[in-house]
CSV table of C-alpha atoms in Angstrom, one decimal:
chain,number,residue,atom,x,y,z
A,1,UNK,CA,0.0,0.0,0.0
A,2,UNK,CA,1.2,3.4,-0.9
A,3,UNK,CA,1.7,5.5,2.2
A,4,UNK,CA,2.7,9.0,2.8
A,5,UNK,CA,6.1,9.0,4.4
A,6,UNK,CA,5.6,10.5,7.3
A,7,UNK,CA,3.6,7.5,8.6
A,8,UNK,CA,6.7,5.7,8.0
A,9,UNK,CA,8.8,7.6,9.8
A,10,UNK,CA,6.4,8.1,12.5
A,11,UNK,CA,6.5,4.1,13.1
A,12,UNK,CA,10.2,4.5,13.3
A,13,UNK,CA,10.6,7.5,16.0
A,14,UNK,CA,8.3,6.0,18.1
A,15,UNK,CA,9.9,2.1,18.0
A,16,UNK,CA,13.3,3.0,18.2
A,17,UNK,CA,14.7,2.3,14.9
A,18,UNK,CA,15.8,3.7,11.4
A,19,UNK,CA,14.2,3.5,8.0
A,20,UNK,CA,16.4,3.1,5.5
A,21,UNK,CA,15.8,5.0,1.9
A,22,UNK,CA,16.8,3.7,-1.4
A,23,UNK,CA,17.4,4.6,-4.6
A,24,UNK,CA,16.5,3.9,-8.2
A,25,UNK,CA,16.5,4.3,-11.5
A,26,UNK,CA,14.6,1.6,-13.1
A,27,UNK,CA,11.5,0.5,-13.4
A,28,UNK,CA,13.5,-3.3,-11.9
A,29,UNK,CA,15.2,-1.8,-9.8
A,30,UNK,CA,11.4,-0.4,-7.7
A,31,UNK,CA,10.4,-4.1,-8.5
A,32,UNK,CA,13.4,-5.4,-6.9
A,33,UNK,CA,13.1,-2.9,-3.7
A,34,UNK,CA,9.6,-3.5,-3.0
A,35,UNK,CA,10.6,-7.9,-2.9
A,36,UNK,CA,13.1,-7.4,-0.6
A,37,UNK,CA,11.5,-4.9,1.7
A,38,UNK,CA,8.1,-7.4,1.5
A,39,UNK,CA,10.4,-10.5,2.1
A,40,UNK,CA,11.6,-9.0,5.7
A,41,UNK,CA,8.2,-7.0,6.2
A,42,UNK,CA,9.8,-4.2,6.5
A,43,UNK,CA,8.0,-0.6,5.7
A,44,UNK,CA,9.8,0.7,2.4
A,45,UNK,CA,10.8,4.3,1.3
A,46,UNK,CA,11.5,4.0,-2.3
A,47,UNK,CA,13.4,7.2,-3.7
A,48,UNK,CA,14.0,9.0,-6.9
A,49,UNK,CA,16.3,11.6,-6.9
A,50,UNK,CA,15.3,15.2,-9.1
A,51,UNK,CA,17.9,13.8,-11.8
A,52,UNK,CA,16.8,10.5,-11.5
A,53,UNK,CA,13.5,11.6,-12.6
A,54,UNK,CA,15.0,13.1,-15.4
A,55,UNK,CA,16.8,10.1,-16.8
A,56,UNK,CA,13.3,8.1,-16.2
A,57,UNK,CA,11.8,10.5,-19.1
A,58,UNK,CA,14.1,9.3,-21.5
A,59,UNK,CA,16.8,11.9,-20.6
A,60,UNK,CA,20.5,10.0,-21.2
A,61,UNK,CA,22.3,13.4,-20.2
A,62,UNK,CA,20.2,13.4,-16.9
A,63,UNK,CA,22.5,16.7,-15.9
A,64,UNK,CA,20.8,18.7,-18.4
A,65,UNK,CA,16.9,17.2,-17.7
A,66,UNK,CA,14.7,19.4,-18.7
A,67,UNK,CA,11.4,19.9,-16.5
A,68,UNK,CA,9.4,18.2,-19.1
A,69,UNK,CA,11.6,15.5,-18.8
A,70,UNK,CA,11.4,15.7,-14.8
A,71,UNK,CA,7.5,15.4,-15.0
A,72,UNK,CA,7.7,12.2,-17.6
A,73,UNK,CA,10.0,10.4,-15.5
A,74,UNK,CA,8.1,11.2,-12.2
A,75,UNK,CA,4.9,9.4,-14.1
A,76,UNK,CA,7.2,6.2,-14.7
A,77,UNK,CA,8.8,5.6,-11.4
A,78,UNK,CA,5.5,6.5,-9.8
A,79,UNK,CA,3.5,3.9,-12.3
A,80,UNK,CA,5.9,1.3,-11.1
A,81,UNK,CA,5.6,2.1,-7.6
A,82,UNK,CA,2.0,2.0,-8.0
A,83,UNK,CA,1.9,-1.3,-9.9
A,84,UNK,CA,4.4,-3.2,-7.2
A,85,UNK,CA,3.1,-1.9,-4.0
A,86,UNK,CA,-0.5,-1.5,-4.7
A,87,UNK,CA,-1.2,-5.6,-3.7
A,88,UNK,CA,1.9,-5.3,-1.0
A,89,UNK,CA,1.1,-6.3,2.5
A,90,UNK,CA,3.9,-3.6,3.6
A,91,UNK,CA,3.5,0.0,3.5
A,92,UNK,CA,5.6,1.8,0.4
A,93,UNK,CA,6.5,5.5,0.5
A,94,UNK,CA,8.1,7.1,-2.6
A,95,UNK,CA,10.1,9.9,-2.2
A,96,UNK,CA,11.4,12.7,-4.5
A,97,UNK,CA,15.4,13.2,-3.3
A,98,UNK,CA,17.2,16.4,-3.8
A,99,UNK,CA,14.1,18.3,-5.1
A,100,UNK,CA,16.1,21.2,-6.7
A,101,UNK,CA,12.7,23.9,-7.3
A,102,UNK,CA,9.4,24.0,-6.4
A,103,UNK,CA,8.8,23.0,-10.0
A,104,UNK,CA,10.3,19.7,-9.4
A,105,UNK,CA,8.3,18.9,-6.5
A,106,UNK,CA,5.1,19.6,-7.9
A,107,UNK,CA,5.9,17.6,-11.2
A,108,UNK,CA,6.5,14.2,-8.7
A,109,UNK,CA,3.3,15.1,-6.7
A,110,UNK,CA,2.0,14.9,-10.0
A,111,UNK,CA,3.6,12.2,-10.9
A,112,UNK,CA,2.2,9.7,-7.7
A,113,UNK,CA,5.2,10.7,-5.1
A,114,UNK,CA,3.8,10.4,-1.6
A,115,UNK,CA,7.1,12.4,-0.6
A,116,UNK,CA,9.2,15.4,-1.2
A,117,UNK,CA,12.4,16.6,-0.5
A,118,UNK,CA,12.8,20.5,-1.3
A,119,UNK,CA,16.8,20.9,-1.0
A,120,UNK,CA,17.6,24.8,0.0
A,121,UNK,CA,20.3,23.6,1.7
A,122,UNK,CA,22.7,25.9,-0.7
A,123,UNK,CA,20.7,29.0,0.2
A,124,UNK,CA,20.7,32.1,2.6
A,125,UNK,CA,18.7,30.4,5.9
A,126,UNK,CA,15.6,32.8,5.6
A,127,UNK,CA,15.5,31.8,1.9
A,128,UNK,CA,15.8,28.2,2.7
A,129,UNK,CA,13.0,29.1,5.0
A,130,UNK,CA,11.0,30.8,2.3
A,131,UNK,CA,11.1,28.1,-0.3
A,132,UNK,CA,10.6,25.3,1.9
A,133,UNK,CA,7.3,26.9,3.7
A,134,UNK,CA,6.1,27.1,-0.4
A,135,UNK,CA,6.7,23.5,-1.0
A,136,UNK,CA,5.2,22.8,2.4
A,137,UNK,CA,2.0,24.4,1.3
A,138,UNK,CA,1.4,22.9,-1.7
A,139,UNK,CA,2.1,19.4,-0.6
A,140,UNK,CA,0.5,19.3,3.0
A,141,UNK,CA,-2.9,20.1,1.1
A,142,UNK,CA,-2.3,17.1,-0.8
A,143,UNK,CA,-1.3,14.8,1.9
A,144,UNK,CA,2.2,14.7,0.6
A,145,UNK,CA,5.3,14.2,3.4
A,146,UNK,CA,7.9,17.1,3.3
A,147,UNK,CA,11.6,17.2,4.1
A,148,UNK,CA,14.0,20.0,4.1
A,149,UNK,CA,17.7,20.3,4.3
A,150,UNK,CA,19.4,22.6,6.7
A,151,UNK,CA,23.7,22.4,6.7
A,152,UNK,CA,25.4,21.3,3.6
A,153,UNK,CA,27.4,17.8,2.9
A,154,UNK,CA,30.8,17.7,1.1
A,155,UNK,CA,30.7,15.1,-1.9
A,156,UNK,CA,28.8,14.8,-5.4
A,157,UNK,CA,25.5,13.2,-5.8
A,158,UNK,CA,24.0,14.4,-9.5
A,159,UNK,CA,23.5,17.9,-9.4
A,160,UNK,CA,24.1,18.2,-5.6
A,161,UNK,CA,27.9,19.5,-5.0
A,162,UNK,CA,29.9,21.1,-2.2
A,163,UNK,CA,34.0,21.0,-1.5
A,164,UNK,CA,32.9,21.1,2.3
A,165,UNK,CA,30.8,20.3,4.7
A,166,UNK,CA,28.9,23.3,7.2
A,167,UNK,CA,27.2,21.5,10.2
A,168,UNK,CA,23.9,21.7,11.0
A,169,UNK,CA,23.2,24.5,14.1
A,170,UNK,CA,20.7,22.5,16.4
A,171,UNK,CA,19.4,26.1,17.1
A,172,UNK,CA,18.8,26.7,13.7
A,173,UNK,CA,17.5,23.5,13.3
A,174,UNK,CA,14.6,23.8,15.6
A,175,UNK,CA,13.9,27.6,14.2
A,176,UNK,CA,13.7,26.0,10.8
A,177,UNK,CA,11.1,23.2,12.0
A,178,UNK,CA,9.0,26.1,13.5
A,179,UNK,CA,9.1,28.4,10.4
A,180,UNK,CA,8.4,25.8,7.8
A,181,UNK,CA,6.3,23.7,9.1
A,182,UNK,CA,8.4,20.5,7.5
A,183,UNK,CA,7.8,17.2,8.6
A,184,UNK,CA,11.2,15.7,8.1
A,185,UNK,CA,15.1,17.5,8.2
A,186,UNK,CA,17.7,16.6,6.5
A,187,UNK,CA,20.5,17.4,8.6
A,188,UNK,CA,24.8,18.0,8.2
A,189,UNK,CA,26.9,16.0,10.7
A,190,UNK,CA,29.4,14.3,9.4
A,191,UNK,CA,28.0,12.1,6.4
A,192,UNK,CA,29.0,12.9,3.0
A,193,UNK,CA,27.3,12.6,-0.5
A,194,UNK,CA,29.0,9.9,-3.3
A,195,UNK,CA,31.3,7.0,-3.0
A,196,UNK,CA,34.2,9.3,-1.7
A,197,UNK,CA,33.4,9.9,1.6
A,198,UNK,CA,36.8,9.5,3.3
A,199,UNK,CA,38.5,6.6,5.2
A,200,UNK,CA,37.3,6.3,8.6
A,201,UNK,CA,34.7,8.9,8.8
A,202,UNK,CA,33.0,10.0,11.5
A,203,UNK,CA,29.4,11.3,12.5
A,204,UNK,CA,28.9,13.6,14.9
A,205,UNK,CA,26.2,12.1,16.7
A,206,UNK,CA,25.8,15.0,19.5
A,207,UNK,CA,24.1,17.1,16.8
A,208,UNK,CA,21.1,14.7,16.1
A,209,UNK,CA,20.7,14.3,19.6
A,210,UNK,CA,20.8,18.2,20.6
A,211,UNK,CA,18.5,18.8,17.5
A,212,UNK,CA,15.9,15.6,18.7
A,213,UNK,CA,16.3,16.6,22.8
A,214,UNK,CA,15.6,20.7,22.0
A,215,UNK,CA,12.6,19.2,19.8
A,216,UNK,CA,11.4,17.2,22.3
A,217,UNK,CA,11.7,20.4,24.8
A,218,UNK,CA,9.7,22.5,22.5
A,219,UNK,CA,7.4,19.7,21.4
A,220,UNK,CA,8.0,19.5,17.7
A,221,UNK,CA,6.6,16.6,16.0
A,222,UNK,CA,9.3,15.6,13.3
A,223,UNK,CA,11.6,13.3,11.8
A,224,UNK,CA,15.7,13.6,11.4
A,225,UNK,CA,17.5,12.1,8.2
A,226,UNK,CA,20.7,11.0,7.2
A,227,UNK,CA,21.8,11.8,3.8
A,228,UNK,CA,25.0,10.5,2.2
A,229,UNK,CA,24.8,7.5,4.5
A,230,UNK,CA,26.1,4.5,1.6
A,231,UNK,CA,28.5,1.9,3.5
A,232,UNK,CA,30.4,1.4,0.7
A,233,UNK,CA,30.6,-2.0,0.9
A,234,UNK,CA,34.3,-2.7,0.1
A,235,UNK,CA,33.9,-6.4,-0.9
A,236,UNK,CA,32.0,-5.4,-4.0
A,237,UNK,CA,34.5,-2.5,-4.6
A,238,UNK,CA,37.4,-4.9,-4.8
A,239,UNK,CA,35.3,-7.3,-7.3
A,240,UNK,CA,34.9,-4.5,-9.2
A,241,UNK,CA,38.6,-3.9,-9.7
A,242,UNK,CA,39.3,-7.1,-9.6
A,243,UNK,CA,36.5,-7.4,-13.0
A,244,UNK,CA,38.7,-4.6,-14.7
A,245,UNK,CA,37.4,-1.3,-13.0
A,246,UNK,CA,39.4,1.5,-11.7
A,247,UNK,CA,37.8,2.4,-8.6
A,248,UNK,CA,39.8,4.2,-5.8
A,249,UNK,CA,39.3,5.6,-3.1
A,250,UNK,CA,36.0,4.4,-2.5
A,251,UNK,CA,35.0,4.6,1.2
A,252,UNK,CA,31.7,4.7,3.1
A,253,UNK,CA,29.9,5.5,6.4
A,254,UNK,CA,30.8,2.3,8.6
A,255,UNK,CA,27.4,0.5,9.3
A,256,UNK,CA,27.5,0.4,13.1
A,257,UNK,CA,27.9,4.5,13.5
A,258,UNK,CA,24.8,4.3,11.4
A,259,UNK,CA,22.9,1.9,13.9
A,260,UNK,CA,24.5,3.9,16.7
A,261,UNK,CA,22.3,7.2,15.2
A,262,UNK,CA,19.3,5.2,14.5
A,263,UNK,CA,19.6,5.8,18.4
A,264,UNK,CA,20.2,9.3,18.8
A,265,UNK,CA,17.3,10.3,16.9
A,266,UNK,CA,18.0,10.1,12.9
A,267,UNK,CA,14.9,8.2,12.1
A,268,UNK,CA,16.1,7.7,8.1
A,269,UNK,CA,19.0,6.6,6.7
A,270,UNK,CA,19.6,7.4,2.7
A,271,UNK,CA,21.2,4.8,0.9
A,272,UNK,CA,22.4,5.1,-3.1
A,273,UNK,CA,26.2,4.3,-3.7
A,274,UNK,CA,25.5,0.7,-2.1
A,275,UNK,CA,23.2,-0.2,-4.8
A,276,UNK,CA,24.9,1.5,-7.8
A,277,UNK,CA,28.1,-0.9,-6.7
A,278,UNK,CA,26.6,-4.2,-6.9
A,279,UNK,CA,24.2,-3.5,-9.7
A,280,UNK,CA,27.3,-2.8,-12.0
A,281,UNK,CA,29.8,-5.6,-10.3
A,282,UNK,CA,26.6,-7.8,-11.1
A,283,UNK,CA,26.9,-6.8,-15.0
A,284,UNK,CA,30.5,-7.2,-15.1
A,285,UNK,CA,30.5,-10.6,-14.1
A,286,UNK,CA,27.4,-11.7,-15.9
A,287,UNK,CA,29.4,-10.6,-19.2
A,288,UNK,CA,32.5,-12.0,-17.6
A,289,UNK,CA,31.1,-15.5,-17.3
A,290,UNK,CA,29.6,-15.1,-20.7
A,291,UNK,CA,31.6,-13.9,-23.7
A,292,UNK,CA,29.3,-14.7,-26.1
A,293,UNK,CA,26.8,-12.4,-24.6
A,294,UNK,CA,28.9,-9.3,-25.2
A,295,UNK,CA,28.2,-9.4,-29.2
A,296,UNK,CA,24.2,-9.9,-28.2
A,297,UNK,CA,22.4,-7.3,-30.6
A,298,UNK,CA,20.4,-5.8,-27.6
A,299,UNK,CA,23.1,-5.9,-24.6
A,300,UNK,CA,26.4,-5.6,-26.5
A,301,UNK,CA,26.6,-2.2,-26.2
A,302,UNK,CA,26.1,-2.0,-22.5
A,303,UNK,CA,29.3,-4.8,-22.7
A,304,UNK,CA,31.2,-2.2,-24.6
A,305,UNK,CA,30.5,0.9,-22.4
A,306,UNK,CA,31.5,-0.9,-19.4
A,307,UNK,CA,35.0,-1.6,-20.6
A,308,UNK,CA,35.2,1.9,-21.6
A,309,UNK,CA,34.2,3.6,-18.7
A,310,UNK,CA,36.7,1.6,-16.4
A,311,UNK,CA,36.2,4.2,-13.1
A,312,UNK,CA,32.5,4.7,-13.2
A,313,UNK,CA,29.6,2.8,-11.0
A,314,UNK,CA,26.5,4.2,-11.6
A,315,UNK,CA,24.7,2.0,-14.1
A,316,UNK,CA,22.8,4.7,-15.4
A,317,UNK,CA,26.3,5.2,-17.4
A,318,UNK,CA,26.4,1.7,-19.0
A,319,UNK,CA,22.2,0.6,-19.6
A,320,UNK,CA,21.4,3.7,-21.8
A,321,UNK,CA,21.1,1.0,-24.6
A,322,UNK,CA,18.2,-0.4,-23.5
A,323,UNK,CA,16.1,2.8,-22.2
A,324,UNK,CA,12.7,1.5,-22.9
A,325,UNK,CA,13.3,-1.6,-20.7
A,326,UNK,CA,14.5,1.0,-18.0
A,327,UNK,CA,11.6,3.4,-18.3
A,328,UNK,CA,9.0,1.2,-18.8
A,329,UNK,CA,9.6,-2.7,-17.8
A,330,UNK,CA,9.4,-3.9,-21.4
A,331,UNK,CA,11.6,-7.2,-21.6
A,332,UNK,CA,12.2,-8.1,-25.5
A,333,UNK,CA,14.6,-10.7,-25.4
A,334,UNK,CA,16.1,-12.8,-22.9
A,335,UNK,CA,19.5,-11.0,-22.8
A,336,UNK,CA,17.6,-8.3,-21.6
A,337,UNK,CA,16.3,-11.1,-19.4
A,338,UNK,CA,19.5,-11.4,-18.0
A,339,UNK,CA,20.7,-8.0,-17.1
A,340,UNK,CA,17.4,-7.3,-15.7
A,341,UNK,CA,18.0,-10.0,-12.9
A,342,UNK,CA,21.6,-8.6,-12.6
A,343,UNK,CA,20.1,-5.0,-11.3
A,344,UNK,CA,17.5,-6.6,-9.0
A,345,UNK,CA,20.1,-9.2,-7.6
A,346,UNK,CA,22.1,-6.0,-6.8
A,347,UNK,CA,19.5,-4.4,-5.6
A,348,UNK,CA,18.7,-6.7,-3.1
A,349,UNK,CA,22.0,-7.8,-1.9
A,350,UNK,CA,22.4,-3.7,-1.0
A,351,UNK,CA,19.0,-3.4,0.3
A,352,UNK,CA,18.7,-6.4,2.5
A,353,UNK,CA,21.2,-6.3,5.3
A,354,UNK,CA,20.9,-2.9,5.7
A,355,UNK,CA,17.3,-3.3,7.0
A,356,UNK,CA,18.5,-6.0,9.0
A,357,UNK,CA,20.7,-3.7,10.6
A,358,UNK,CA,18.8,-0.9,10.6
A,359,UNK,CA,16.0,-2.6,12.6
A,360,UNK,CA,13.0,-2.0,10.1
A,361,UNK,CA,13.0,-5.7,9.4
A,362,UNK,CA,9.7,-6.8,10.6
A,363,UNK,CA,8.3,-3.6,11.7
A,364,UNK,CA,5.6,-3.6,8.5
A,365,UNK,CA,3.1,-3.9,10.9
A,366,UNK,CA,3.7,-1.2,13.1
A,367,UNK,CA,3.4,1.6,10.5
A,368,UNK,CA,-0.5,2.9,10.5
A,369,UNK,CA,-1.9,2.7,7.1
A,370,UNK,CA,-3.2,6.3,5.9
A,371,UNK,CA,-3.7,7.6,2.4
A,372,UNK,CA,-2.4,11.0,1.3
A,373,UNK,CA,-5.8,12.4,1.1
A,374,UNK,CA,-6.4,11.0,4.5
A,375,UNK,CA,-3.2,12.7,5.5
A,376,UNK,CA,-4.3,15.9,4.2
A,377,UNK,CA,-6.8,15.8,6.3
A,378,UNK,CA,-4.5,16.1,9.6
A,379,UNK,CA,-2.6,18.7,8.4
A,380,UNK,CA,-3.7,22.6,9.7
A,381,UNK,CA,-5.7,24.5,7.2
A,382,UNK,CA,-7.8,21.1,6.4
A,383,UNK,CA,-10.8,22.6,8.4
A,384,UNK,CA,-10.3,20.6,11.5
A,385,UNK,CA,-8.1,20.8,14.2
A,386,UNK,CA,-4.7,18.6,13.8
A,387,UNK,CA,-4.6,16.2,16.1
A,388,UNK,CA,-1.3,15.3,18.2
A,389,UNK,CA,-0.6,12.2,20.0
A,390,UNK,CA,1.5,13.0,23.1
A,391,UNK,CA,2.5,12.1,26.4
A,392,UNK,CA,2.8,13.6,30.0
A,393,UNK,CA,6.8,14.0,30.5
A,394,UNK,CA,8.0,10.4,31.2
A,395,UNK,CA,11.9,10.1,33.1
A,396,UNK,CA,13.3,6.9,31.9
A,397,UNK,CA,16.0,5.7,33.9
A,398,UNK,CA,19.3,4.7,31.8
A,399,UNK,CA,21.8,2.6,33.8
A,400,UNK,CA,25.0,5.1,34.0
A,401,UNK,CA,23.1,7.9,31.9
A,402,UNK,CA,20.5,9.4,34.8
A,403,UNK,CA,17.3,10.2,33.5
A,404,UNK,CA,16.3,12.2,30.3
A,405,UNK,CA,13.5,13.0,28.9
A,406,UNK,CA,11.0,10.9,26.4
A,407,UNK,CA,8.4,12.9,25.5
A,408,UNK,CA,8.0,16.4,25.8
A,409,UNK,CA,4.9,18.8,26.0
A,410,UNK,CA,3.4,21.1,22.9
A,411,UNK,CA,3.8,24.2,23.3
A,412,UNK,CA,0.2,26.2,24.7
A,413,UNK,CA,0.0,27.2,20.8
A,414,UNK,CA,-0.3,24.4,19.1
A,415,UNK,CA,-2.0,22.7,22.5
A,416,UNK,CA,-4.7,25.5,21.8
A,417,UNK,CA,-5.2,24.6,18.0
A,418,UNK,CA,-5.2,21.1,18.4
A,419,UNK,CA,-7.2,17.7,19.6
A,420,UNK,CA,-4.9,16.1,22.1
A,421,UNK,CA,-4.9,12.7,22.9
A,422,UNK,CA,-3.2,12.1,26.5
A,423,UNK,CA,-2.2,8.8,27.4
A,424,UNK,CA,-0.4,8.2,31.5
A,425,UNK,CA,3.1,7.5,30.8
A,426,UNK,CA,4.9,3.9,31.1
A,427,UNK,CA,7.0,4.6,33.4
A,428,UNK,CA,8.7,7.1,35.8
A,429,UNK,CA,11.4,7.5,38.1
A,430,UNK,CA,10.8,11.0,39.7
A,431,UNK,CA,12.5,14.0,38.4
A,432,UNK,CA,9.7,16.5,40.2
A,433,UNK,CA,8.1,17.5,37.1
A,434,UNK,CA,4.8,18.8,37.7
A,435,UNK,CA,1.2,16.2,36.5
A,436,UNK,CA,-0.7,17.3,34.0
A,437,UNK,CA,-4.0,16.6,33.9
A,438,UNK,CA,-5.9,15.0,30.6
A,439,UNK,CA,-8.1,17.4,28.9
């Protein structure tokens, strides 16, 4: 069932885990997510990225798409989506990454996203503010999730660039939540975009937990995520090489800082460079194994392009040659047969350990099931009140941490403009806070 994300992330906050967020680029490749994700009954957010959407419209050069080819690739990934999660017993969000404009957003509402990301990241703060509160307007009438993008990653990701990285100000953070009215932040502290990320990286976990601790305090309802989070698994990097690329210095976010986050209060995780690596190891062995296959009339060429273009990964630079496959699912032959198992094998070997580590696996069941135009119904400026579920503030003691706090109260504003449903808390171990009362 197609969700809006939020729900998604909602589930995770309040279990204690992280979603992870994939991308694709194929019409397999969303075929191949939504398996794995329904194998584990896990919830699954499903992204394209701006670009991505462009190359789905038929766009080779995806760095020079074209809105109109934005819009026609944002009906094809969301027509896949559709047709793969629609009879799914596990709830599916798909997400627009990197939104560049408000024009890109609206063309993947239009297209079926459940999701948004609008990526001001690059901009003054008060325009950052500005754009974001547009996009948020627009898509909270329509039920659609929104995240923003406050501090900027180092690395390359498509049209996404920066030579260094400026943390996220928790302060800032919190006045951003407030002023936009976003439902999910994208946040800088320590991750970095593309396969380069560095050897031995490190996140800076105290800034998602000032950020999630201040929201608690001022009782802000919303999700923290983790971009430029791939692994980089270096197994498949070495098999690469070792199948004649040229790969180097290829390094990724070690796994278990990520799982240490999921802790701290980043509720998603975005994954890309993991699946890009074991797509195109899976092509380079399949022609490898099978010489013959590299003079097929309908594959050859993507043979040919990946001996020529020894130091690149993502397999939107080698399956160009068989767009119509990518775009729209069409298998002609059986060649094309074969390469379309190679991306979804990939796709799942990427995918699957990560929700394993993550802690998603199994958590399908835990995510409530709301449609976008239910969802629009929540949001303020509906017609009704918005509703909040919250708790008295509940001390949870932590064995050589003290006590912090759980949940925290809304703020008199939004207590006065809302339906609150109080429920006692679990447990408590003092800390002299004062009861309050349900209404």
């Amino acid at each position: 069932m197609l969700v809006p994300m939020r729900a998604i992330l909602d589930a995770a906050d309040k279990n204690g885990y992280a979603q992870g967020a994939f991308n694709v680029n194929a019409v397999c490749q969303v075929k191949a997510a939504v398996d794995v994700h329904q194998i584990l009954r896990s919830p699954a957010i499903i992204q394209g990225a701006d670009l991505a959407n462009g190359f789905m419209g038929g766009r080779t050069d995806f760095a020079n798409s074209t809105l109109e080819d934005k819009k026609a690739g944002a009906k094809n990934i969301g027509a896949a989506v559709k047709k793969y999660a629609a009879d799914s017993d596990i709830p599916v969000a798909l997400h627009l990454d990197h939104g560049k404009n408000f024009d890109s957003c609206i063309a993947a509402i239009e297209g079926g996203y459940t999701s948004v990301m609008i990526d001001g990241s690059s901009l003054p703060f008060d325009e950052n503010v500005e754009l974001t509160r547009e996009v948020v307007k627009y898509a909270h009438e329509r039920g659609v999730t929104v995240e923003g993008e406050l501090g900027v990653l180092a690395g390359v990701e498509d049209h996404v660039f920066a030579a260094t990285s400026t943390y996220t100000n928790p302060l800032s953070a919190i006045d951003f939540f407030k002023k936009t009215g976003v439902d999910a932040l994208a946040i800088s502290y320590g991750t970095m975009h593309g396969a380069n990320k560095g050897k031995n990286a490190v996140i800076r976990k105290e800034i998602a937990i000032a950020i999630k601790e201040c929201m608690l305090h001022e009782g802000i309802e919303g999700y923290l995520v983790s971009h430029g989070s791939s692994t980089v698994p270096q197994y498949i990097v070495e098999e690469i090489n070792a199948l004649g690329g040229e790969i180097t210095n290829a390094y990724g976010i070690d796994v278990d800082q990520l799982v240490e986050v999921s802790h701290c209060g980043i509720n998603k995780i975005n994954v890309d460079t993991d699946l890009r690596l074991a797509v195109t190891r899976n092509m380079k062995e399949l022609f490898a194994k099978d010489a013959a296959l590299r003079n097929s009339a309908s594959v050859g060429q993507i043979y040919e392009l990946l001996e020529t273009k020894k130091s690149a990964f993502d397999p939107r630079a080698f399956i160009t040659p068989i767009m119509d496959t990518i775009m729209y699912g069409n298998v002609p032959d059986d060649d094309v047969a074969r390469i379309c198992t190679c991306i979804e094998d990939g796709v799942k070997e990427a995918i699957a350990p990560l929700l394993v580590k993550f802690g998603s696996y199994g958590k399908a069941p835990k995510v409530e099931r709301v449609t976008i135009d239910e969802m629009a119904e929540r949001y303020p400026g509906s017609g009704r009140p918005s509703t909040i579920r919250c708790r008295p503030p509940e001390w949870a003691a932590s064995p050589g941490k003290g006590c912090h706090p759980r949940w925290a109260w809304p703020s008199p504003r939004i207590l006065r403009r809302s339906t609150v449903r109080w429920a006692p808390p679990r447990r408590s171990c003092g800390g002299g806070l004062p009861a309050f009362p349900p209404p």
